[in-house]
């Protein structure tokens, strides 16, 4: 069973030729962001047999990007998410 506890997830319908889904979420601190990533990878491996993905930002933990191909997940620390406000790109 996979349990995902995230403070803030916002979904947007986005026209993007490269991906079908984009998830943007926030974590309270670096450890929570990294743990969220590890749990997400374990879930993908278990449920979808998905282990091939692009990954950036794990060590720093401020903005982690996971690219599963049709799905891209952004995990931000709260202040970094507010600073970059990438949701405005799709408004």
PDB file of N, CA and C in Angstrom:
ATOM      1  N   UNK A   1       0.847  -1.186   0.000  1.00  0.00           N
ATOM      2  CA  UNK A   1       0.000   0.000   0.000  1.00  0.00           C
ATOM      3  C   UNK A   1       0.887   1.241   0.000  1.00  0.00           C
ATOM      4  N   UNK A   2       0.467   2.202  -0.753  1.00  0.00           N
ATOM      5  CA  UNK A   2       1.216   3.448  -0.884  1.00  0.00           C
ATOM      6  C   UNK A   2       0.433   4.562  -0.231  1.00  0.00           C
ATOM      7  N   UNK A   3       1.069   5.264   0.678  1.00  0.00           N
ATOM      8  CA  UNK A   3       0.414   6.385   1.349  1.00  0.00           C
ATOM      9  C   UNK A   3       1.209   7.646   1.040  1.00  0.00           C
ATOM     10  N   UNK A   4       0.543   8.604   0.464  1.00  0.00           N
ATOM     11  CA  UNK A   4       1.198   9.843   0.072  1.00  0.00           C
ATOM     12  C   UNK A   4       0.603  10.987   0.870  1.00  0.00           C
ATOM     13  N   UNK A   5       1.420  11.611   1.672  1.00  0.00           N
ATOM     14  CA  UNK A   5       0.972  12.751   2.464  1.00  0.00           C
ATOM     15  C   UNK A   5       1.764  13.972   2.009  1.00  0.00           C
ATOM     16  N   UNK A   6       1.084  14.856   1.344  1.00  0.00           N
ATOM     17  CA  UNK A   6       1.725  16.063   0.836  1.00  0.00           C
ATOM     18  C   UNK A   6       0.871  17.241   1.248  1.00  0.00           C
ATOM     19  N   UNK A   7       1.506  18.320   1.616  1.00  0.00           N
ATOM     20  CA  UNK A   7       0.782  19.487   2.077  1.00  0.00           C
ATOM     21  C   UNK A   7      -0.005  20.175   0.978  1.00  0.00           C
ATOM     22  N   UNK A   8       0.576  20.252  -0.206  1.00  0.00           N
ATOM     23  CA  UNK A   8      -0.077  21.032  -1.246  1.00  0.00           C
ATOM     24  C   UNK A   8       0.188  20.431  -2.621  1.00  0.00           C
ATOM     25  N   UNK A   9      -0.847  19.891  -3.222  1.00  0.00           N
ATOM     26  CA  UNK A   9      -0.753  19.408  -4.593  1.00  0.00           C
ATOM     27  C   UNK A   9      -1.752  20.199  -5.419  1.00  0.00           C
ATOM     28  N   UNK A  10      -1.305  20.715  -6.539  1.00  0.00           N
ATOM     29  CA  UNK A  10      -2.199  21.434  -7.438  1.00  0.00           C
ATOM     30  C   UNK A  10      -2.092  20.800  -8.810  1.00  0.00           C
ATOM     31  N   UNK A  11      -3.224  20.521  -9.397  1.00  0.00           N
ATOM     32  CA  UNK A  11      -3.214  19.947 -10.731  1.00  0.00           C
ATOM     33  C   UNK A  11      -3.713  20.954 -11.739  1.00  0.00           C
ATOM     34  N   UNK A  12      -3.163  20.913 -12.914  1.00  0.00           N
ATOM     35  CA  UNK A  12      -3.572  21.795 -13.988  1.00  0.00           C
ATOM     36  C   UNK A  12      -3.697  20.981 -15.264  1.00  0.00           C
ATOM     37  N   UNK A  13      -4.674  21.319 -16.071  1.00  0.00           N
ATOM     38  CA  UNK A  13      -4.746  20.742 -17.402  1.00  0.00           C
ATOM     39  C   UNK A  13      -3.780  21.532 -18.265  1.00  0.00           C
ATOM     40  N   UNK A  14      -2.819  20.845 -18.820  1.00  0.00           N
ATOM     41  CA  UNK A  14      -1.738  21.511 -19.526  1.00  0.00           C
ATOM     42  C   UNK A  14      -1.633  20.959 -20.937  1.00  0.00           C
ATOM     43  N   UNK A  15      -1.523  21.832 -21.905  1.00  0.00           N
ATOM     44  CA  UNK A  15      -1.230  21.400 -23.275  1.00  0.00           C
ATOM     45  C   UNK A  15       0.281  21.391 -23.424  1.00  0.00           C
ATOM     46  N   UNK A  16       0.817  20.190 -23.481  1.00  0.00           N
ATOM     47  CA  UNK A  16       2.255  20.041 -23.601  1.00  0.00           C
ATOM     48  C   UNK A  16       2.524  18.829 -24.482  1.00  0.00           C
ATOM     49  N   UNK A  17       3.252  18.990 -25.551  1.00  0.00           N
ATOM     50  CA  UNK A  17       3.477  17.865 -26.453  1.00  0.00           C
ATOM     51  C   UNK A  17       4.397  16.792 -25.880  1.00  0.00           C
ATOM     52  N   UNK A  18       5.083  17.083 -24.802  1.00  0.00           N
ATOM     53  CA  UNK A  18       6.060  16.146 -24.271  1.00  0.00           C
ATOM     54  C   UNK A  18       5.524  15.230 -23.184  1.00  0.00           C
ATOM     55  N   UNK A  19       4.557  15.695 -22.403  1.00  0.00           N
ATOM     56  CA  UNK A  19       4.033  14.891 -21.296  1.00  0.00           C
ATOM     57  C   UNK A  19       2.510  14.959 -21.248  1.00  0.00           C
ATOM     58  N   UNK A  20       1.895  13.925 -20.651  1.00  0.00           N
ATOM     59  CA  UNK A  20       0.448  13.928 -20.490  1.00  0.00           C
ATOM     60  C   UNK A  20       0.030  14.500 -19.140  1.00  0.00           C
ATOM     61  N   UNK A  21       0.835  14.262 -18.114  1.00  0.00           N
ATOM     62  CA  UNK A  21       0.486  14.705 -16.770  1.00  0.00           C
ATOM     63  C   UNK A  21       1.681  15.360 -16.099  1.00  0.00           C
ATOM     64  N   UNK A  22       1.395  16.412 -15.337  1.00  0.00           N
ATOM     65  CA  UNK A  22       2.399  17.079 -14.522  1.00  0.00           C
ATOM     66  C   UNK A  22       1.829  17.196 -13.116  1.00  0.00           C
ATOM     67  N   UNK A  23       2.593  16.751 -12.129  1.00  0.00           N
ATOM     68  CA  UNK A  23       2.199  16.889 -10.722  1.00  0.00           C
ATOM     69  C   UNK A  23       3.196  17.834 -10.062  1.00  0.00           C
ATOM     70  N   UNK A  24       2.670  18.822  -9.361  1.00  0.00           N
ATOM     71  CA  UNK A  24       3.491  19.774  -8.626  1.00  0.00           C
ATOM     72  C   UNK A  24       3.084  19.684  -7.165  1.00  0.00           C
ATOM     73  N   UNK A  25       4.049  19.411  -6.289  1.00  0.00           N
ATOM     74  CA  UNK A  25       3.715  19.312  -4.862  1.00  0.00           C
ATOM     75  C   UNK A  25       4.811  19.946  -4.018  1.00  0.00           C
ATOM     76  N   UNK A  26       4.481  20.168  -2.748  1.00  0.00           N
ATOM     77  CA  UNK A  26       5.411  20.797  -1.808  1.00  0.00           C
ATOM     78  C   UNK A  26       5.693  19.869  -0.643  1.00  0.00           C
ATOM     79  N   UNK A  27       6.889  20.009  -0.094  1.00  0.00           N
ATOM     80  CA  UNK A  27       7.271  19.264   1.104  1.00  0.00           C
ATOM     81  C   UNK A  27       7.759  20.256   2.155  1.00  0.00           C
ATOM     82  N   UNK A  28       7.640  19.863   3.402  1.00  0.00           N
ATOM     83  CA  UNK A  28       8.016  20.750   4.512  1.00  0.00           C
ATOM     84  C   UNK A  28       9.521  20.989   4.599  1.00  0.00           C
ATOM     85  N   UNK A  29      10.316  19.959   4.286  1.00  0.00           N
ATOM     86  CA  UNK A  29      11.764  20.085   4.389  1.00  0.00           C
ATOM     87  C   UNK A  29      12.443  19.102   3.441  1.00  0.00           C
ATOM     88  N   UNK A  30      13.774  19.168   3.380  1.00  0.00           N
ATOM     89  CA  UNK A  30      14.558  18.351   2.451  1.00  0.00           C
ATOM     90  C   UNK A  30      14.326  16.866   2.685  1.00  0.00           C
ATOM     91  N   UNK A  31      14.320  16.428   3.928  1.00  0.00           N
ATOM     92  CA  UNK A  31      14.136  15.016   4.244  1.00  0.00           C
ATOM     93  C   UNK A  31      12.776  14.508   3.767  1.00  0.00           C
ATOM     94  N   UNK A  32      11.738  15.296   3.963  1.00  0.00           N
ATOM     95  CA  UNK A  32      10.398  14.915   3.510  1.00  0.00           C
ATOM     96  C   UNK A  32      10.361  14.838   1.979  1.00  0.00           C
ATOM     97  N   UNK A  33      10.998  15.786   1.305  1.00  0.00           N
ATOM     98  CA  UNK A  33      11.037  15.773  -0.161  1.00  0.00           C
ATOM     99  C   UNK A  33      11.755  14.527  -0.668  1.00  0.00           C
ATOM    100  N   UNK A  34      12.882  14.202  -0.074  1.00  0.00           N
ATOM    101  CA  UNK A  34      13.637  13.023  -0.493  1.00  0.00           C
ATOM    102  C   UNK A  34      12.881  11.734  -0.193  1.00  0.00           C
ATOM    103  N   UNK A  35      12.225  11.677   0.954  1.00  0.00           N
ATOM    104  CA  UNK A  35      11.428  10.501   1.313  1.00  0.00           C
ATOM    105  C   UNK A  35      10.250  10.338   0.376  1.00  0.00           C
ATOM    106  N   UNK A  36       9.625  11.435   0.019  1.00  0.00           N
ATOM    107  CA  UNK A  36       8.521  11.398  -0.938  1.00  0.00           C
ATOM    108  C   UNK A  36       8.992  10.815  -2.267  1.00  0.00           C
ATOM    109  N   UNK A  37      10.159  11.232  -2.712  1.00  0.00           N
ATOM    110  CA  UNK A  37      10.726  10.704  -3.950  1.00  0.00           C
ATOM    111  C   UNK A  37      10.959   9.198  -3.843  1.00  0.00           C
ATOM    112  N   UNK A  38      11.597   8.757  -2.784  1.00  0.00           N
ATOM    113  CA  UNK A  38      11.883   7.327  -2.606  1.00  0.00           C
ATOM    114  C   UNK A  38      10.590   6.526  -2.596  1.00  0.00           C
ATOM    115  N   UNK A  39       9.586   7.008  -1.873  1.00  0.00           N
ATOM    116  CA  UNK A  39       8.289   6.314  -1.819  1.00  0.00           C
ATOM    117  C   UNK A  39       7.629   6.273  -3.195  1.00  0.00           C
ATOM    118  N   UNK A  40       7.713   7.373  -3.931  1.00  0.00           N
ATOM    119  CA  UNK A  40       7.126   7.427  -5.270  1.00  0.00           C
ATOM    120  C   UNK A  40       7.805   6.435  -6.211  1.00  0.00           C
ATOM    121  N   UNK A  41       9.122   6.350  -6.152  1.00  0.00           N
ATOM    122  CA  UNK A  41       9.851   5.394  -6.988  1.00  0.00           C
ATOM    123  C   UNK A  41       9.517   3.954  -6.621  1.00  0.00           C
ATOM    124  N   UNK A  42       9.402   3.674  -5.333  1.00  0.00           N
ATOM    125  CA  UNK A  42       9.019   2.328  -4.892  1.00  0.00           C
ATOM    126  C   UNK A  42       7.616   1.965  -5.362  1.00  0.00           C
ATOM    127  N   UNK A  43       6.708   2.919  -5.265  1.00  0.00           N
ATOM    128  CA  UNK A  43       5.335   2.699  -5.726  1.00  0.00           C
ATOM    129  C   UNK A  43       5.304   2.414  -7.230  1.00  0.00           C
ATOM    130  N   UNK A  44       6.024   3.222  -7.996  1.00  0.00           N
ATOM    131  CA  UNK A  44       6.060   3.033  -9.453  1.00  0.00           C
ATOM    132  C   UNK A  44       6.654   1.672  -9.799  1.00  0.00           C
ATOM    133  N   UNK A  45       7.689   1.298  -9.082  1.00  0.00           N
ATOM    134  CA  UNK A  45       8.327   0.004  -9.330  1.00  0.00           C
ATOM    135  C   UNK A  45       7.380  -1.146  -9.016  1.00  0.00           C
ATOM    136  N   UNK A  46       6.675  -1.032  -7.905  1.00  0.00           N
ATOM    137  CA  UNK A  46       5.771  -2.103  -7.463  1.00  0.00           C
ATOM    138  C   UNK A  46       4.501  -2.166  -8.297  1.00  0.00           C
ATOM    139  N   UNK A  47       3.863  -1.040  -8.522  1.00  0.00           N
ATOM    140  CA  UNK A  47       2.559  -1.014  -9.190  1.00  0.00           C
ATOM    141  C   UNK A  47       2.637  -1.079 -10.709  1.00  0.00           C
ATOM    142  N   UNK A  48       3.625  -0.451 -11.277  1.00  0.00           N
ATOM    143  CA  UNK A  48       3.678  -0.309 -12.730  1.00  0.00           C
ATOM    144  C   UNK A  48       4.909  -0.951 -13.357  1.00  0.00           C
ATOM    145  N   UNK A  49       5.740  -1.568 -12.519  1.00  0.00           N
ATOM    146  CA  UNK A  49       7.001  -2.137 -13.001  1.00  0.00           C
ATOM    147  C   UNK A  49       7.839  -1.062 -13.696  1.00  0.00           C
ATOM    148  N   UNK A  50       7.627   0.183 -13.262  1.00  0.00           N
ATOM    149  CA  UNK A  50       8.306   1.344 -13.852  1.00  0.00           C
ATOM    150  C   UNK A  50       9.550   1.652 -13.040  1.00  0.00           C
ATOM    151  N   UNK A  51      10.698   1.473 -13.630  1.00  0.00           N
ATOM    152  CA  UNK A  51      11.932   1.829 -12.934  1.00  0.00           C
ATOM    153  C   UNK A  51      12.798   2.784 -13.757  1.00  0.00           C
ATOM    154  N   UNK A  52      12.474   2.929 -15.027  1.00  0.00           N
ATOM    155  CA  UNK A  52      13.226   3.851 -15.874  1.00  0.00           C
ATOM    156  C   UNK A  52      12.637   5.247 -15.765  1.00  0.00           C
ATOM    157  N   UNK A  53      13.440   6.163 -15.282  1.00  0.00           N
ATOM    158  CA  UNK A  53      12.965   7.545 -15.173  1.00  0.00           C
ATOM    159  C   UNK A  53      14.165   8.475 -15.125  1.00  0.00           C
ATOM    160  N   UNK A  54      13.907   9.721 -15.466  1.00  0.00           N
ATOM    161  CA  UNK A  54      14.922  10.758 -15.306  1.00  0.00           C
ATOM    162  C   UNK A  54      14.759  11.381 -13.932  1.00  0.00           C
ATOM    163  N   UNK A  55      15.841  11.709 -13.303  1.00  0.00           N
ATOM    164  CA  UNK A  55      15.786  12.233 -11.941  1.00  0.00           C
ATOM    165  C   UNK A  55      16.824  13.329 -11.771  1.00  0.00           C
ATOM    166  N   UNK A  56      16.384  14.462 -11.228  1.00  0.00           N
ATOM    167  CA  UNK A  56      17.288  15.582 -10.939  1.00  0.00           C
ATOM    168  C   UNK A  56      16.929  16.179  -9.582  1.00  0.00           C
ATOM    169  N   UNK A  57      17.939  16.646  -8.862  1.00  0.00           N
ATOM    170  CA  UNK A  57      17.724  17.427  -7.654  1.00  0.00           C
ATOM    171  C   UNK A  57      17.636  16.673  -6.348  1.00  0.00           C
ATOM    172  N   UNK A  58      17.865  15.362  -6.346  1.00  0.00           N
ATOM    173  CA  UNK A  58      17.699  14.583  -5.111  1.00  0.00           C
ATOM    174  C   UNK A  58      18.658  15.040  -4.008  1.00  0.00           C
ATOM    175  N   UNK A  59      19.926  15.200  -4.328  1.00  0.00           N
ATOM    176  CA  UNK A  59      20.919  15.540  -3.294  1.00  0.00           C
ATOM    177  C   UNK A  59      20.612  16.860  -2.609  1.00  0.00           C
ATOM    178  N   UNK A  60      20.303  17.869  -3.397  1.00  0.00           N
ATOM    179  CA  UNK A  60      20.012  19.187  -2.821  1.00  0.00           C
ATOM    180  C   UNK A  60      18.639  19.198  -2.153  1.00  0.00           C
ATOM    181  N   UNK A  61      17.673  18.518  -2.768  1.00  0.00           N
ATOM    182  CA  UNK A  61      16.362  18.342  -2.156  1.00  0.00           C
ATOM    183  C   UNK A  61      15.437  19.545  -2.165  1.00  0.00           C
ATOM    184  N   UNK A  62      15.814  20.607  -2.853  1.00  0.00           N
ATOM    185  CA  UNK A  62      14.955  21.795  -2.884  1.00  0.00           C
ATOM    186  C   UNK A  62      13.902  21.719  -3.987  1.00  0.00           C
ATOM    187  N   UNK A  63      14.300  21.183  -5.135  1.00  0.00           N
ATOM    188  CA  UNK A  63      13.398  21.019  -6.274  1.00  0.00           C
ATOM    189  C   UNK A  63      13.791  19.716  -6.948  1.00  0.00           C
ATOM    190  N   UNK A  64      13.005  18.693  -6.730  1.00  0.00           N
ATOM    191  CA  UNK A  64      13.279  17.373  -7.286  1.00  0.00           C
ATOM    192  C   UNK A  64      12.339  17.159  -8.468  1.00  0.00           C
ATOM    193  N   UNK A  65      12.888  16.719  -9.577  1.00  0.00           N
ATOM    194  CA  UNK A  65      12.094  16.450 -10.771  1.00  0.00           C
ATOM    195  C   UNK A  65      12.250  14.980 -11.133  1.00  0.00           C
ATOM    196  N   UNK A  66      11.121  14.290 -11.307  1.00  0.00           N
ATOM    197  CA  UNK A  66      11.107  12.902 -11.728  1.00  0.00           C
ATOM    198  C   UNK A  66      10.355  12.839 -13.047  1.00  0.00           C
ATOM    199  N   UNK A  67      11.007  12.301 -14.062  1.00  0.00           N
ATOM    200  CA  UNK A  67      10.409  12.207 -15.395  1.00  0.00           C
ATOM    201  C   UNK A  67      10.174  10.744 -15.734  1.00  0.00           C
ATOM    202  N   UNK A  68       8.885  10.344 -15.725  1.00  0.00           N
ATOM    203  CA  UNK A  68       8.511   8.974 -16.074  1.00  0.00           C
ATOM    204  C   UNK A  68       8.123   8.852 -17.550  1.00  0.00           C
ATOM    205  N   UNK A  69       8.326   9.882 -18.318  1.00  0.00           N
ATOM    206  CA  UNK A  69       7.937   9.870 -19.728  1.00  0.00           C
ATOM    207  C   UNK A  69       6.635  10.627 -19.926  1.00  0.00           C
ATOM    208  N   UNK A  70       5.502   9.973 -19.685  1.00  0.00           N
ATOM    209  CA  UNK A  70       4.200  10.630 -19.834  1.00  0.00           C
ATOM    210  C   UNK A  70       3.803  11.404 -18.583  1.00  0.00           C
ATOM    211  N   UNK A  71       4.512  11.176 -17.491  1.00  0.00           N
ATOM    212  CA  UNK A  71       4.242  11.841 -16.215  1.00  0.00           C
ATOM    213  C   UNK A  71       5.520  12.481 -15.715  1.00  0.00           C
ATOM    214  N   UNK A  72       5.429  13.762 -15.338  1.00  0.00           N
ATOM    215  CA  UNK A  72       6.551  14.462 -14.710  1.00  0.00           C
ATOM    216  C   UNK A  72       6.080  14.957 -13.346  1.00  0.00           C
ATOM    217  N   UNK A  73       6.887  14.695 -12.314  1.00  0.00           N
ATOM    218  CA  UNK A  73       6.556  15.106 -10.947  1.00  0.00           C
ATOM    219  C   UNK A  73       7.604  16.104 -10.472  1.00  0.00           C
ATOM    220  N   UNK A  74       7.121  17.238  -9.938  1.00  0.00           N
ATOM    221  CA  UNK A  74       7.983  18.258  -9.335  1.00  0.00           C
ATOM    222  C   UNK A  74       7.713  18.240  -7.835  1.00  0.00           C
ATOM    223  N   UNK A  75       8.756  18.038  -7.036  1.00  0.00           N
ATOM    224  CA  UNK A  75       8.642  18.113  -5.579  1.00  0.00           C
ATOM    225  C   UNK A  75       9.488  19.296  -5.124  1.00  0.00           C
ATOM    226  N   UNK A  76       8.822  20.287  -4.568  1.00  0.00           N
ATOM    227  CA  UNK A  76       9.482  21.514  -4.128  1.00  0.00           C
ATOM    228  C   UNK A  76       9.487  21.623  -2.606  1.00  0.00           C
ATOM    229  N   UNK A  77      10.487  22.324  -2.067  1.00  0.00           N
ATOM    230  CA  UNK A  77      10.337  22.875  -0.731  1.00  0.00           C
ATOM    231  C   UNK A  77       9.404  24.068  -0.878  1.00  0.00           C
ATOM    232  N   UNK A  78       8.646  24.363   0.163  1.00  0.00           N
ATOM    233  CA  UNK A  78       7.617  25.412   0.069  1.00  0.00           C
ATOM    234  C   UNK A  78       8.149  26.745  -0.445  1.00  0.00           C
ATOM    235  N   UNK A  79       9.245  27.223   0.137  1.00  0.00           N
ATOM    236  CA  UNK A  79       9.749  28.539  -0.263  1.00  0.00           C
ATOM    237  C   UNK A  79      10.280  28.538  -1.698  1.00  0.00           C
ATOM    238  N   UNK A  80      10.842  27.435  -2.143  1.00  0.00           N
ATOM    239  CA  UNK A  80      11.323  27.326  -3.523  1.00  0.00           C
ATOM    240  C   UNK A  80      10.142  27.295  -4.487  1.00  0.00           C
ATOM    241  N   UNK A  81       9.082  26.590  -4.101  1.00  0.00           N
ATOM    242  CA  UNK A  81       7.879  26.549  -4.953  1.00  0.00           C
ATOM    243  C   UNK A  81       7.290  27.952  -5.105  1.00  0.00           C
ATOM    244  N   UNK A  82       7.220  28.683  -4.005  1.00  0.00           N
ATOM    245  CA  UNK A  82       6.697  30.052  -4.059  1.00  0.00           C
ATOM    246  C   UNK A  82       7.600  30.957  -4.895  1.00  0.00           C
ATOM    247  N   UNK A  83       8.902  30.769  -4.784  1.00  0.00           N
ATOM    248  CA  UNK A  83       9.859  31.601  -5.516  1.00  0.00           C
ATOM    249  C   UNK A  83       9.710  31.425  -7.033  1.00  0.00           C
ATOM    250  N   UNK A  84       9.617  30.176  -7.498  1.00  0.00           N
ATOM    251  CA  UNK A  84       9.570  29.922  -8.938  1.00  0.00           C
ATOM    252  C   UNK A  84       8.146  29.929  -9.499  1.00  0.00           C
ATOM    253  N   UNK A  85       7.173  29.576  -8.686  1.00  0.00           N
ATOM    254  CA  UNK A  85       5.756  29.629  -9.083  1.00  0.00           C
ATOM    255  C   UNK A  85       5.532  29.102 -10.509  1.00  0.00           C
ATOM    256  N   UNK A  86       5.957  27.854 -10.745  1.00  0.00           N
ATOM    257  CA  UNK A  86       5.863  27.333 -12.116  1.00  0.00           C
ATOM    258  C   UNK A  86       4.418  27.118 -12.583  1.00  0.00           C
ATOM    259  N   UNK A  87       3.480  27.075 -11.665  1.00  0.00           N
ATOM    260  CA  UNK A  87       2.081  26.920 -12.073  1.00  0.00           C
ATOM    261  C   UNK A  87       1.628  28.062 -12.986  1.00  0.00           C
ATOM    262  N   UNK A  88       2.218  29.228 -12.819  1.00  0.00           N
ATOM    263  CA  UNK A  88       1.805  30.375 -13.653  1.00  0.00           C
ATOM    264  C   UNK A  88       2.141  30.169 -15.131  1.00  0.00           C
ATOM    265  N   UNK A  89       3.030  29.240 -15.435  1.00  0.00           N
ATOM    266  CA  UNK A  89       3.354  28.946 -16.831  1.00  0.00           C
ATOM    267  C   UNK A  89       2.161  28.405 -17.601  1.00  0.00           C
ATOM    268  N   UNK A  90       1.224  27.787 -16.875  1.00  0.00           N
ATOM    269  CA  UNK A  90       0.098  27.140 -17.532  1.00  0.00           C
ATOM    270  C   UNK A  90      -1.218  27.877 -17.347  1.00  0.00           C
ATOM    271  N   UNK A  91      -1.163  29.090 -16.842  1.00  0.00           N
ATOM    272  CA  UNK A  91      -2.389  29.864 -16.663  1.00  0.00           C
ATOM    273  C   UNK A  91      -2.671  30.697 -17.875  1.00  0.00           C
TER     274      UNK A  91
END
